[in-house]
Coordinates of C-alpha atoms in Angstrom, one line a residue:
X3 CA 71.2 -5.4 -86.6
X4 CA 68.6 -5.5 -83.9
X5 CA 70.8 -3.5 -81.7
X6 CA 71.0 -0.8 -84.2
X7 CA 67.2 -0.8 -84.6
X8 CA 66.7 -0.5 -80.9
X9 CA 69.1 2.6 -80.6
X10 CA 67.1 4.3 -83.5
X11 CA 63.7 3.7 -81.9
X12 CA 65.1 5.2 -78.6
X13 CA 66.4 8.2 -80.3
X14 CA 63.1 8.7 -82.2
X15 CA 61.3 8.6 -78.9
X16 CA 63.7 10.8 -77.0
X17 CA 63.3 13.4 -79.9
X18 CA 59.6 13.2 -79.8
X19 CA 59.5 13.5 -76.0
X20 CA 61.7 16.7 -76.5
X21 CA 59.3 18.1 -79.0
X22 CA 56.3 17.4 -76.8
X23 CA 58.3 19.0 -73.8
X24 CA 58.9 22.1 -75.9
X25 CA 55.4 22.3 -77.0
X26 CA 54.0 22.1 -73.3
X27 CA 56.6 24.6 -72.2
X28 CA 55.3 27.0 -74.8
X29 CA 51.7 26.4 -73.9
X30 CA 52.5 27.1 -70.3
X31 CA 54.2 30.3 -71.2
X32 CA 51.3 31.6 -73.4
X33 CA 48.8 30.7 -70.8
X34 CA 50.5 32.8 -68.1
X35 CA 50.9 35.5 -70.6
X36 CA 47.4 35.4 -71.7
X37 CA 46.1 35.7 -68.0
X38 CA 48.5 38.6 -67.2
X39 CA 47.3 40.3 -70.2
X40 CA 43.7 40.0 -69.5
X41 CA 44.3 41.4 -66.1
X42 CA 45.5 44.6 -67.4
X43 CA 42.8 44.7 -70.3
X44 CA 40.1 44.3 -67.7
X45 CA 41.5 47.1 -65.5
X46 CA 41.7 49.5 -68.5
X47 CA 38.1 48.4 -69.4
X48 CA 36.9 49.3 -65.9
X49 CA 38.6 52.8 -66.0
X50 CA 37.1 53.0 -69.7
X51 CA 33.6 52.4 -68.6
X52 CA 33.8 54.5 -65.3
X53 CA 35.2 57.6 -67.4
X54 CA 32.4 57.0 -69.8
X55 CA 29.8 57.0 -67.2
X56 CA 31.3 60.1 -65.6
X57 CA 31.3 61.8 -69.0
X58 CA 27.7 60.7 -69.6
X59 CA 26.5 62.2 -66.2
X60 CA 28.5 65.4 -66.2
X61 CA 29.0 66.2 -69.9
X62 CA 32.4 67.5 -68.8
X63 CA 34.3 68.3 -72.0
X64 CA 37.6 68.0 -70.1
X65 CA 36.9 64.2 -70.0
X66 CA 36.6 63.8 -73.8
X67 CA 40.1 63.3 -74.3
X68 CA 40.6 60.8 -71.7
X69 CA 37.6 58.9 -72.5
X70 CA 38.7 58.5 -76.1
X71 CA 42.4 57.7 -75.1
X72 CA 41.1 54.8 -72.7
X73 CA 38.7 53.4 -75.6
X74 CA 41.3 53.4 -78.1
X75 CA 44.1 52.1 -75.6
X76 CA 41.9 49.4 -74.4
X77 CA 41.4 48.1 -78.0
X78 CA 45.1 47.8 -78.5
X79 CA 45.7 45.9 -75.4
X80 CA 42.9 43.6 -76.1
X81 CA 44.1 42.7 -79.6
X82 CA 47.4 41.6 -77.8
X83 CA 45.5 39.5 -75.4
X84 CA 43.4 38.2 -78.2
X85 CA 46.6 37.1 -80.1
X86 CA 48.1 35.3 -77.1
X87 CA 44.6 33.5 -76.3
X88 CA 44.6 32.4 -80.0
X89 CA 47.9 30.9 -79.6
X90 CA 46.9 29.2 -76.6
X91 CA 43.8 27.7 -78.2
X92 CA 45.9 26.6 -81.4
X93 CA 48.3 24.7 -79.1
X94 CA 45.6 23.1 -77.2
X95 CA 43.9 21.9 -80.4
X96 CA 47.1 20.5 -81.8
X97 CA 47.6 18.1 -79.1
X98 CA 49.8 15.1 -80.4
X99 CA 51.3 17.1 -83.2
X100 CA 55.1 17.2 -83.4
X101 CA 56.8 20.7 -82.9
X102 CA 58.4 20.4 -86.4
X103 CA 54.9 20.2 -87.9
X104 CA 53.7 23.3 -86.0
X105 CA 57.0 25.4 -86.4
X106 CA 55.9 27.5 -89.4
X107 CA 52.6 28.5 -87.7
X108 CA 54.1 29.0 -84.4
X109 CA 56.8 31.5 -85.7
X110 CA 54.3 33.4 -87.4
X111 CA 52.2 33.6 -84.3
X112 CA 55.2 34.5 -82.2
X113 CA 56.4 37.3 -84.4
X114 CA 52.9 38.7 -84.3
X115 CA 52.7 38.6 -80.5
X116 CA 56.1 40.2 -80.0
X117 CA 55.1 43.2 -82.0
X118 CA 51.7 43.2 -80.2
X119 CA 53.5 42.8 -76.8
X120 CA 55.8 45.7 -77.3
X121 CA 53.1 48.1 -78.6
X122 CA 50.6 47.0 -75.7
X123 CA 53.3 47.8 -73.2
X124 CA 53.8 51.2 -74.8
X125 CA 50.0 51.8 -74.6
X126 CA 49.9 50.8 -71.0
X127 CA 52.8 53.1 -70.1
X128 CA 51.0 55.8 -72.0
X129 CA 47.7 55.3 -70.2
X130 CA 49.0 55.3 -66.8
X131 CA 48.7 59.1 -66.0
X132 CA 45.2 58.9 -67.5
X133 CA 44.2 55.9 -65.3
X134 CA 45.9 57.6 -62.1
X135 CA 43.9 60.8 -63.0
X136 CA 40.6 59.2 -63.4
X137 CA 40.4 56.7 -60.8
X138 CA 40.1 59.2 -58.0
X139 CA 37.5 61.2 -59.9
X140 CA 35.3 58.0 -60.6
X141 CA 35.7 56.7 -56.9
X142 CA 34.6 60.3 -55.7
X143 CA 31.7 60.4 -57.8
X144 CA 30.8 56.9 -56.6
X145 CA 31.4 57.9 -52.9
X146 CA 29.2 61.2 -53.4
X147 CA 26.3 59.3 -55.2
X148 CA 25.8 56.7 -52.6
X149 CA 24.9 57.6 -48.9
X150 CA 27.3 55.8 -46.6
X151 CA 26.0 54.1 -43.7
X152 CA 28.6 54.0 -40.9
X153 CA 29.4 51.2 -38.2
X154 CA 32.2 50.8 -35.6
X155 CA 33.8 47.6 -36.3
X156 CA 36.2 47.9 -33.1
X157 CA 39.4 49.4 -31.9
X158 CA 42.9 49.2 -33.3
X159 CA 45.6 47.8 -31.1
X160 CA 46.7 51.5 -30.6
X161 CA 43.4 52.2 -29.0
X162 CA 42.3 54.4 -31.8
X163 CA 38.9 54.0 -33.5
X164 CA 37.5 54.8 -36.7
X165 CA 34.1 54.6 -38.4
X166 CA 34.0 52.5 -41.6
X167 CA 31.4 52.2 -44.3
X168 CA 28.9 49.5 -44.3
X169 CA 29.8 47.7 -47.4
X170 CA 28.9 44.1 -48.7
X171 CA 32.4 42.7 -47.7
X172 CA 34.3 42.6 -44.5
X173 CA 36.7 45.0 -42.7
X174 CA 39.5 43.6 -40.5
X175 CA 41.5 46.1 -38.3
X176 CA 44.9 45.5 -37.2
X177 CA 48.2 47.3 -36.4
X178 CA 50.5 48.3 -33.6
X179 CA 50.7 50.9 -31.0
X180 CA 51.9 53.3 -33.8
X181 CA 50.4 52.0 -36.8
X182 CA 46.7 51.6 -37.7
X183 CA 45.7 49.3 -40.7
X184 CA 42.2 48.2 -41.9
X185 CA 41.7 45.5 -44.5
X186 CA 38.7 45.1 -46.7
X187 CA 37.9 41.9 -48.5
X188 CA 34.8 41.3 -50.9
X189 CA 35.2 38.0 -52.8
X190 CA 38.4 38.1 -54.4
X191 CA 39.1 41.9 -53.9
X192 CA 41.3 42.9 -51.2
X193 CA 42.1 46.7 -50.3
X194 CA 44.1 48.1 -47.4
X195 CA 44.4 51.4 -46.0
X196 CA 47.2 52.2 -43.4
X197 CA 48.3 55.2 -41.5
X198 CA 51.7 55.5 -39.6
X199 CA 53.7 58.3 -38.0
X200 CA 57.3 59.1 -39.0
X201 CA 60.0 61.5 -37.4
X202 CA 63.1 63.2 -38.3
X203 CA 61.9 63.9 -41.8
X204 CA 59.7 66.0 -43.8
X205 CA 56.9 65.6 -46.2
X206 CA 59.2 66.8 -48.9
X207 CA 61.8 64.2 -48.2
X208 CA 59.1 61.4 -47.7
X209 CA 57.9 62.3 -51.4
X210 CA 61.4 62.3 -52.8
X211 CA 61.7 58.7 -51.3
X212 CA 58.4 57.7 -52.9
X213 CA 59.6 59.3 -56.4
X214 CA 62.5 56.9 -56.3
X215 CA 60.2 53.8 -56.0
X216 CA 57.5 54.7 -58.4
X217 CA 57.7 55.3 -62.1
X218 CA 55.2 58.0 -62.1
X219 CA 53.3 60.1 -59.4
X220 CA 50.0 61.9 -60.1
X221 CA 48.4 64.3 -57.8
X222 CA 45.0 63.4 -56.1
X223 CA 42.2 65.9 -56.1
X224 CA 41.4 66.9 -52.5
X225 CA 38.1 66.1 -51.0
X226 CA 36.1 68.0 -48.2
X227 CA 37.3 65.3 -45.7
X228 CA 41.1 65.6 -46.7
X229 CA 41.0 69.6 -47.0
X230 CA 40.4 69.8 -43.2
X231 CA 43.5 67.7 -42.5
X232 CA 46.2 70.1 -44.1
X233 CA 47.7 67.4 -46.3
X234 CA 50.9 68.6 -47.6
X235 CA 50.6 66.2 -50.7
X236 CA 48.4 63.3 -51.9
X237 CA 49.5 61.4 -54.9
X238 CA 48.8 57.9 -56.6
X239 CA 50.6 55.5 -58.7
X240 CA 49.9 52.2 -60.3
X241 CA 51.6 48.8 -59.9
X242 CA 50.7 45.3 -60.9
X243 CA 47.2 46.3 -61.8
X244 CA 46.7 48.1 -58.4
X245 CA 46.6 51.7 -57.4
X246 CA 48.5 52.9 -54.6
X247 CA 47.7 56.3 -53.0
X248 CA 49.8 57.9 -50.3
X249 CA 49.2 61.3 -48.6
X250 CA 51.5 62.9 -46.0
X251 CA 50.6 65.5 -43.1
X252 CA 53.3 67.4 -41.1
X253 CA 53.5 67.4 -37.3
X254 CA 55.8 69.1 -34.9
X255 CA 58.7 66.6 -35.3
X256 CA 57.8 64.5 -38.3
X257 CA 54.2 63.6 -39.5
X258 CA 52.1 61.0 -40.8
X259 CA 51.8 58.9 -43.8
X260 CA 48.6 57.2 -45.1
X261 CA 48.6 54.7 -47.8
X262 CA 45.8 53.0 -49.9
X263 CA 46.5 49.9 -51.8
X264 CA 43.5 48.5 -53.9
X265 CA 42.8 46.9 -57.3
X266 CA 42.7 49.5 -60.1
X267 CA 39.0 48.9 -60.8
X268 CA 37.9 49.2 -57.2
X269 CA 35.0 51.5 -56.5
X270 CA 35.2 52.0 -52.7
X271 CA 35.0 55.1 -50.6
X272 CA 38.7 54.4 -49.3
X273 CA 39.7 58.0 -49.5
X274 CA 37.1 58.9 -46.6
X275 CA 38.4 56.0 -44.5
X276 CA 41.9 57.2 -45.0
X277 CA 41.0 60.8 -44.0
X278 CA 39.4 59.5 -40.8
X279 CA 42.1 57.2 -40.0
X280 CA 44.6 60.3 -40.3
X281 CA 42.3 62.4 -38.2
X282 CA 42.4 59.9 -35.4
X283 CA 46.3 59.7 -35.3
X284 CA 46.6 63.5 -35.6
X285 CA 44.1 63.8 -32.6
X286 CA 45.7 61.0 -30.6
X287 CA 49.3 60.5 -31.8

């Protein structure tokens, strides 16, 4: 009889441990999902706020549609984030409870989150062209509104030099005899600009290759600095809450590719840096 009792107790403990493990795994999953969701929501919010400020300053009627779409879209994404965060808080406050006692509530929350997850993804996909269209305009406005102080941080391994804006963060130059790269760091923000030559190909071929890797490409408006370089194309796409901008200039037997990789909410004059680095490569290939 005692042996049977021991078996029953052991089985009960194992069942409880299994339930606790299931709740812990569920909590961990929701915590990761909440963090990822908030990154996207914050990115949309930054572009929304930048678009609103640009609209307030310029009163440009062409921005009205994008301004409204970003505001509505951010609300939809944030609703999804709030639902996941609420599930995290519920599980944290239910420490010590059994999975069975929470099962009904968890099922209801999961069904709600599944629907919001799907609609949020659709919203983010729909907002991508708007975000890619607005970021260069917002950054150009910021760059033109603030006088840029220049400094010479040093030389690339290739021997080429470039003037960089004096900003609160730090610049680091690197590369090889062919490729020039600068990295800008400010607290948790990290952005890079690189320029490299290519041969035995055209800018059209390079764009086809890029199109195969990106879901959607948006043309970036030319600035005074890029117009002087005879850029064949200058496009941008978003990936993992970052914006990647790529420009191509053709040479006699190939050309040059310039790439900017920055957080979606970064407001830095990286287009100016890219143009200077391209000019240095073209002048001294």
